[in-house]
C-alpha atoms as one frame of an Amber mdcrd trajectory, in Angstrom:
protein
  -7.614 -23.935  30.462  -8.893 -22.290  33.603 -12.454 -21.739  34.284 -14.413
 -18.709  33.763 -14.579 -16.078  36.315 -17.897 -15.307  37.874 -18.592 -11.076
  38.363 -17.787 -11.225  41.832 -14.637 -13.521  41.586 -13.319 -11.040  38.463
 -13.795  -8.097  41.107 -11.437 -10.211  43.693  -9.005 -10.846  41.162  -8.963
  -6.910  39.733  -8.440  -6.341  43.498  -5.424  -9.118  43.612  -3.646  -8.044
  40.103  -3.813  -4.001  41.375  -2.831  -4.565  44.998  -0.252  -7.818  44.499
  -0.245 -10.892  47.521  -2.653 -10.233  50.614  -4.468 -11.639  53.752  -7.874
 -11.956  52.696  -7.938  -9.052  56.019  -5.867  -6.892  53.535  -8.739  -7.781
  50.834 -11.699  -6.901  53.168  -9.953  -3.417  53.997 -10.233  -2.148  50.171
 -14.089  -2.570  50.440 -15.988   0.120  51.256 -18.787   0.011  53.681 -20.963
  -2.421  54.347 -17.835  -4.714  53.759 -18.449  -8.312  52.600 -17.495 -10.655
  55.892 -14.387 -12.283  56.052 -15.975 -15.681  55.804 -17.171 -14.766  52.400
 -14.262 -13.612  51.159 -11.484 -16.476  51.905 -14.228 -18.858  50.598 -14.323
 -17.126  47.526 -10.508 -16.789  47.725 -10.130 -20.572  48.183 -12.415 -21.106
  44.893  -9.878 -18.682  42.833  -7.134 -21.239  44.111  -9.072 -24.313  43.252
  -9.488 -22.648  39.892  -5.725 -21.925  39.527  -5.676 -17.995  39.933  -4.259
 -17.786  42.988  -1.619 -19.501  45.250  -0.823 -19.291  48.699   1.999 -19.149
  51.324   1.604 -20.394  54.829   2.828 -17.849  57.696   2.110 -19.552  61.102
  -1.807 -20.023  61.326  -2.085 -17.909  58.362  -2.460 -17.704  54.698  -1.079
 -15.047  51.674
């Protein structure tokens, strides 16, 4: 069983299930203003992968 979503995590995720694969770049662009830093966000989208929601594909230096 996977572990339980924190509120900010579940608002990734909606973001991820609506939108399909992204760069965490493609993530930060469907924030509005003040947007969270990039930093933040491929932590938090690291976490969702060590808790099994999300996968990723390498492309050169970079992740989707």
């Amino acid at each position: 069983m996977k572990e339980k979503l924190t509120r900010r995590e579940e608002e990734i995720m909606r973001h991820f299930w609506a939108q399909g694969e992204m760069f965490v770049r493609e993530l930060r662009e469907l924030y509005p203003e003040p947007r969270p830093h990039f930093n933040t966000l491929s932590t938090m989208v690291r976490a969702l992968e060590a808790k099994g929601y999300l996968g990723h594909n390498a492309y050169g230096n970079s992740f989707r």
